[in-house]
Coordinates of C-alpha atoms in Angstrom, one line a residue:
M1121 CA 16.1 -59.6 -35.5
S1122 CA 12.5 -59.3 -36.8
D1123 CA 10.0 -57.0 -38.3
S1124 CA 8.0 -54.8 -36.0
P1125 CA 4.2 -55.2 -36.2
G1126 CA 2.2 -52.1 -37.0
F1127 CA 3.8 -48.7 -37.5
P1128 CA 5.7 -47.7 -34.4
D1129 CA 6.9 -44.2 -34.2
S1130 CA 10.5 -43.2 -34.7
A1131 CA 11.2 -42.8 -31.0
A1132 CA 9.9 -46.4 -30.4
R1133 CA 12.1 -47.7 -33.2
D1134 CA 15.1 -45.9 -32.0
R1135 CA 14.7 -47.3 -28.5
D1136 CA 14.2 -50.8 -29.8
E1137 CA 17.4 -50.5 -31.8
A1138 CA 19.3 -49.2 -28.7
E1139 CA 18.0 -52.0 -26.5
S1140 CA 18.8 -54.6 -29.2
A1141 CA 22.3 -53.2 -29.5
S1142 CA 22.9 -53.4 -25.8
A1143 CA 21.6 -56.9 -25.5
F1144 CA 23.8 -58.1 -28.4
A1145 CA 26.9 -56.2 -27.3
H1146 CA 27.9 -58.8 -24.7
P1147 CA 30.4 -61.4 -25.9
A1148 CA 29.3 -64.9 -26.1
V1149 CA 30.0 -67.0 -22.9
A1150 CA 31.4 -70.5 -23.5
P1151 CA 29.5 -73.2 -21.6
D1152 CA 31.2 -75.5 -19.1
R1153 CA 30.0 -78.5 -21.0
T1154 CA 28.0 -79.4 -24.1
A1155 CA 26.1 -82.6 -24.8
A1156 CA 24.2 -83.9 -27.8
Y1157 CA 20.6 -85.1 -27.6
G1158 CA 20.5 -86.2 -31.2
D1159 CA 22.6 -86.7 -34.3
H1160 CA 22.0 -83.3 -36.0
P1161 CA 24.6 -80.6 -35.3
D1162 CA 21.9 -78.4 -33.9
Q1163 CA 20.7 -81.1 -31.4
V1164 CA 22.9 -80.0 -28.6
I1165 CA 22.6 -78.5 -25.1
D1166 CA 25.1 -76.2 -23.4
F1167 CA 25.4 -76.6 -19.7
Y1168 CA 26.5 -73.8 -17.3
A1169 CA 27.4 -74.6 -13.7
P1170 CA 26.3 -72.3 -10.8
R1171 CA 29.1 -69.8 -10.4
D1172 CA 28.9 -69.8 -6.6
G1173 CA 29.9 -73.5 -6.4
R1174 CA 26.7 -74.6 -4.8
T1175 CA 25.4 -78.1 -5.3
A1176 CA 21.8 -79.2 -5.8
A1177 CA 21.1 -76.0 -7.7
P1178 CA 17.8 -75.6 -9.5
L1179 CA 18.1 -76.2 -13.2
V1180 CA 16.9 -73.6 -15.7
V1181 CA 16.3 -74.9 -19.2
L1182 CA 16.8 -71.9 -21.5
L1183 CA 15.2 -71.7 -25.0
H1184 CA 16.5 -68.9 -27.2
G1185 CA 14.4 -66.8 -29.5
G1186 CA 15.0 -65.3 -33.0
A1187 CA 11.7 -66.0 -34.7
W1188 CA 12.7 -69.7 -35.1
R1189 CA 15.0 -68.4 -37.9
A1190 CA 18.3 -70.1 -38.6
P1191 CA 20.7 -67.1 -38.2
Y1192 CA 19.8 -66.7 -34.6
D1193 CA 21.2 -69.4 -32.4
R1194 CA 21.9 -70.0 -28.6
A1195 CA 25.0 -67.9 -28.6
H1196 CA 23.0 -64.7 -28.2
V1197 CA 21.5 -65.9 -24.9
S1198 CA 24.8 -67.2 -23.5
P1199 CA 25.3 -64.0 -21.5
L1200 CA 21.9 -64.6 -20.0
A1201 CA 22.8 -68.2 -19.2
D1202 CA 26.0 -66.9 -17.5
F1203 CA 23.9 -64.3 -15.6
L1204 CA 21.6 -66.9 -14.3
A1205 CA 24.6 -69.1 -13.4
R1206 CA 26.0 -66.2 -11.4
R1207 CA 22.7 -66.1 -9.6
G1208 CA 23.2 -69.7 -8.3
F1209 CA 21.3 -71.6 -11.0
A1210 CA 22.5 -74.5 -13.1
V1211 CA 21.5 -73.8 -16.7
A1212 CA 20.8 -75.9 -19.8
S1213 CA 20.7 -73.8 -23.0
V1214 CA 19.0 -75.8 -25.8
E1215 CA 19.8 -75.5 -29.5
Y1216 CA 17.2 -76.8 -32.0
R1217 CA 16.7 -76.8 -35.7
R1218 CA 15.5 -73.5 -37.2
G1219 CA 14.9 -71.9 -40.5
G1220 CA 13.6 -73.8 -43.4
E1221 CA 14.4 -75.5 -46.7
G1222 CA 13.2 -72.6 -48.8
G1223 CA 14.8 -69.3 -49.6
P1224 CA 14.2 -65.9 -48.0
T1225 CA 10.7 -64.6 -47.4
P1226 CA 9.3 -61.6 -49.5
G1227 CA 10.4 -59.4 -46.6
G1228 CA 14.0 -60.6 -46.9
D1229 CA 14.1 -62.7 -43.7
P1230 CA 15.0 -66.4 -43.7
V1231 CA 12.0 -68.7 -43.4
A1232 CA 10.9 -69.2 -39.8
G1233 CA 11.1 -72.6 -38.3
R1234 CA 10.9 -76.2 -39.7
W1235 CA 7.8 -78.3 -39.4
P1236 CA 8.0 -80.7 -37.6
E1237 CA 11.7 -80.6 -36.8
T1238 CA 11.7 -77.5 -34.6
L1239 CA 9.1 -79.1 -32.3
D1240 CA 10.7 -82.5 -32.6
D1241 CA 13.9 -81.1 -31.3
V1242 CA 12.4 -79.2 -28.4
A1243 CA 10.5 -82.3 -27.3
A1244 CA 13.5 -84.5 -27.5
A1245 CA 15.7 -82.0 -25.7
L1246 CA 13.4 -81.6 -22.8
D1247 CA 13.0 -85.3 -22.5
A1248 CA 16.8 -85.7 -22.5
V1249 CA 17.6 -82.9 -20.1
P1250 CA 17.3 -84.8 -16.8
A1251 CA 19.6 -87.6 -17.8
L1252 CA 22.1 -85.4 -19.6
A1253 CA 22.2 -82.9 -16.7
A1254 CA 22.7 -85.7 -14.2
R1255 CA 25.7 -86.8 -16.3
E1256 CA 27.2 -83.5 -17.4
L1257 CA 26.2 -81.1 -14.5
P1258 CA 26.2 -82.9 -11.2
E1259 CA 25.6 -79.5 -9.5
A1260 CA 22.1 -79.5 -10.9
D1261 CA 19.0 -80.7 -9.0
V1262 CA 16.9 -82.2 -11.8
R1263 CA 14.0 -82.4 -9.4
R1264 CA 13.7 -78.6 -9.6
I1265 CA 13.5 -77.6 -13.3
V1266 CA 12.2 -74.3 -14.5
V1267 CA 11.8 -73.7 -18.3
T1268 CA 12.3 -70.2 -19.6
G1269 CA 12.5 -68.8 -23.1
H1270 CA 12.5 -65.5 -24.9
S1271 CA 10.2 -64.5 -27.8
A1272 CA 10.0 -67.5 -30.1
G1273 CA 11.8 -69.4 -27.3
G1274 CA 9.1 -68.2 -25.0
H1275 CA 6.6 -69.9 -27.3
L1276 CA 8.7 -73.1 -27.1
A1277 CA 8.8 -73.0 -23.3
L1278 CA 5.1 -72.7 -23.0
W1279 CA 4.6 -75.4 -25.6
A1280 CA 7.0 -77.8 -23.9
A1281 CA 5.1 -77.5 -20.7
A1282 CA 1.8 -78.3 -22.4
R1283 CA 2.7 -81.5 -24.3
H1284 CA 0.5 -83.6 -22.0
V1285 CA -2.5 -81.6 -23.3
L1286 CA -1.8 -82.7 -26.9
P1287 CA -4.0 -85.5 -28.2
E1288 CA -2.7 -89.0 -27.7
G1289 CA -2.1 -89.3 -31.4
S1290 CA 0.4 -86.5 -31.5
P1291 CA 4.1 -87.5 -31.8
W1292 CA 4.9 -85.0 -29.0
H1293 CA 2.2 -86.1 -26.5
L1294 CA 3.2 -86.9 -22.9
P1295 CA 1.0 -89.2 -20.9
A1296 CA 1.4 -87.0 -17.8
P1297 CA 2.5 -83.4 -17.1
P1298 CA 6.3 -82.9 -17.4
P1299 CA 8.0 -82.7 -14.0
L1300 CA 8.6 -79.0 -13.9
R1301 CA 8.5 -76.4 -11.1
G1302 CA 7.2 -74.0 -13.7
V1303 CA 7.6 -71.9 -16.8
V1304 CA 8.8 -68.2 -17.0
A1305 CA 8.1 -67.0 -20.6
L1306 CA 9.7 -63.8 -21.7
A1307 CA 7.9 -61.7 -24.2
P1308 CA 6.6 -65.0 -25.7
I1309 CA 4.8 -65.6 -29.0
A1310 CA 2.2 -67.1 -26.8
D1311 CA -1.1 -66.7 -28.8
F1312 CA -0.9 -67.4 -32.5
A1313 CA -4.1 -65.7 -33.5
S1314 CA -3.0 -62.3 -32.1
A1315 CA 0.5 -62.8 -33.3
V1316 CA -0.7 -63.4 -36.9
E1317 CA -3.1 -60.4 -36.7
L1318 CA -0.3 -58.2 -35.6
G1319 CA 2.2 -59.5 -38.1
V1320 CA 4.7 -60.5 -35.4
C1321 CA 8.2 -61.2 -36.8
G1322 CA 7.3 -60.8 -40.4
G1323 CA 4.7 -63.6 -40.5
A1324 CA 6.9 -66.0 -38.6
V1325 CA 4.0 -67.9 -37.1
T1326 CA 2.5 -68.9 -40.5
Q1327 CA 6.0 -69.8 -41.7
L1328 CA 6.6 -72.1 -38.7
L1329 CA 3.3 -73.9 -39.4
G1330 CA 4.3 -74.5 -43.0
G1331 CA 3.2 -71.3 -44.7
G1332 CA 1.5 -72.2 -48.0
G1333 CA -0.2 -75.4 -47.0
E1334 CA -3.9 -76.1 -47.2
S1335 CA -5.9 -74.2 -44.6
G1336 CA -6.9 -77.5 -43.0
D1337 CA -3.3 -78.4 -42.5
L1338 CA -2.6 -75.1 -40.9
D1339 CA -5.6 -75.4 -38.6
G1340 CA -4.4 -78.8 -37.5
R1341 CA -0.9 -77.7 -36.9
T1342 CA -2.1 -74.6 -35.0
A1343 CA -4.0 -76.9 -32.7
Q1344 CA -0.8 -78.7 -31.9
A1345 CA 1.6 -75.8 -31.7
D1346 CA -0.3 -72.8 -30.3
P1347 CA 0.2 -72.5 -26.6
A1348 CA -3.1 -70.7 -26.3
A1349 CA -4.9 -73.8 -27.7
L1350 CA -3.2 -76.1 -25.1
L1351 CA -4.8 -75.0 -21.9
P1352 CA -5.1 -75.5 -19.0
T1353 CA -1.7 -77.1 -18.3
G1354 CA -1.7 -77.3 -14.5
I1355 CA 1.8 -76.1 -14.4
A1356 CA 2.8 -72.8 -12.7
T1357 CA 3.3 -70.2 -15.4
A1358 CA 4.5 -66.7 -15.3
I1359 CA 5.0 -64.2 -18.2
V1360 CA 7.3 -61.2 -18.2
H1361 CA 6.7 -58.6 -20.9
G1362 CA 7.8 -55.1 -21.6
E1363 CA 5.0 -52.6 -21.9
D1364 CA 6.8 -50.9 -24.8
D1365 CA 7.7 -54.0 -26.8
I1366 CA 7.2 -53.3 -30.5
V1367 CA 8.6 -56.7 -31.6
V1368 CA 6.1 -58.9 -29.8
P1369 CA 3.5 -56.5 -28.4
R1370 CA 2.2 -57.1 -24.9
A1371 CA -1.3 -57.8 -26.5
V1372 CA 0.1 -61.3 -27.5
S1373 CA 0.8 -62.2 -23.9
E1374 CA -2.4 -60.7 -22.7
A1375 CA -4.3 -62.8 -25.1
Y1376 CA -2.7 -65.9 -23.7
V1377 CA -3.4 -64.9 -20.2
D1378 CA -7.1 -64.3 -21.2
A1379 CA -7.2 -67.7 -22.8
A1380 CA -5.8 -69.3 -19.7
A1381 CA -8.4 -67.6 -17.5
K1382 CA -11.2 -68.9 -19.7
S1383 CA -9.8 -72.4 -19.3
G1384 CA -9.8 -72.0 -15.5
E1385 CA -6.1 -71.4 -15.1
T1386 CA -4.3 -68.4 -13.6
V1387 CA -1.1 -67.2 -15.4
G1388 CA 1.0 -64.5 -13.8
L1389 CA 1.7 -61.5 -16.0
T1390 CA 4.4 -59.0 -15.0
L1391 CA 4.4 -55.9 -17.3
L1392 CA 7.5 -53.8 -17.1
G1393 CA 7.1 -50.1 -17.8
D1394 CA 9.5 -48.3 -20.1
V1395 CA 10.9 -51.7 -21.3
G1396 CA 10.9 -53.1 -24.8
H1397 CA 11.7 -56.5 -26.2
F1398 CA 15.4 -57.1 -25.6
P1399 CA 16.1 -55.9 -22.0
L1400 CA 14.6 -59.2 -20.7
I1401 CA 17.7 -61.0 -22.0
D1402 CA 20.3 -58.2 -21.4
P1403 CA 22.4 -58.8 -18.2
A1404 CA 23.1 -55.0 -18.2
A1405 CA 19.4 -54.2 -17.9
D1406 CA 17.3 -54.0 -14.7
A1407 CA 14.7 -56.1 -16.4
C1408 CA 17.0 -59.1 -16.4
A1409 CA 17.2 -59.1 -12.7
I1410 CA 13.4 -59.2 -12.5
V1411 CA 13.5 -62.2 -14.8
A1412 CA 15.9 -63.9 -12.4
E1413 CA 13.6 -63.1 -9.5
E1414 CA 10.6 -64.6 -11.3
I1415 CA 12.6 -67.8 -11.9
T1416 CA 13.7 -67.8 -8.3
Q1417 CA 10.1 -67.7 -7.0
L1418 CA 9.3 -70.9 -8.9
A1419 CA 12.6 -72.7 -8.4
W1420 CA 13.1 -72.4 -4.7

């Protein structure tokens, strides 16, 4: 899915490939309902009802990863959505515009993200979720919403919970904190400075911000898009990260946790030993059950 930062040894690369293969081996799970939050084909949300038939179930808003690149859509986290639904959650899996207008990067990957469309869509989707869920998924309790996301989706989850910290002139600014029970970010691209330094996902952060623009433009965009620059949020936040992740190294989450502490906020960090990047979204992996437990602790 993305380039690995640094030069991991062959054993680490082999394990990452095996974990990725396991996570992507599950067939896509069709949603119970799908609703649009805009006119673009990517502006849709898939809804999964709790499989145990419960009502007033906490609602998990799920943001998929894939380095904000167009080839990777919400289908690859549909098994995770189903896994959470089988744990008694209602789930809203958000699609958003990805990729870019240009061609492939020098590394051969598609361009990561669209500025400002990727963030436009996430903001619009999160704003629309309560009303759409009330209409499409009456089993959901929209008073108990937890946002989760993996990798680039983890970035988007943290960012969505921090929009009230943005300056009032920002198009994504909220006048008050969003009504969330909390955020559970999974191996998130949470700190842009460390992600850029480590070359995470083949330079995806710089591409998301517009790549070749003037340095002043990039600095201004970073200030609006980097979760580590939007602290404190006042919203309960937990991060789950594999200690052996070579796609988004644990140092990226640790940098965010450090930034939160400096702002006076405590962010929970659960490091999973002998775990890489992909088991967090793999229903066959023990790590996925830990993710569900972290969500449970905030939702109930």
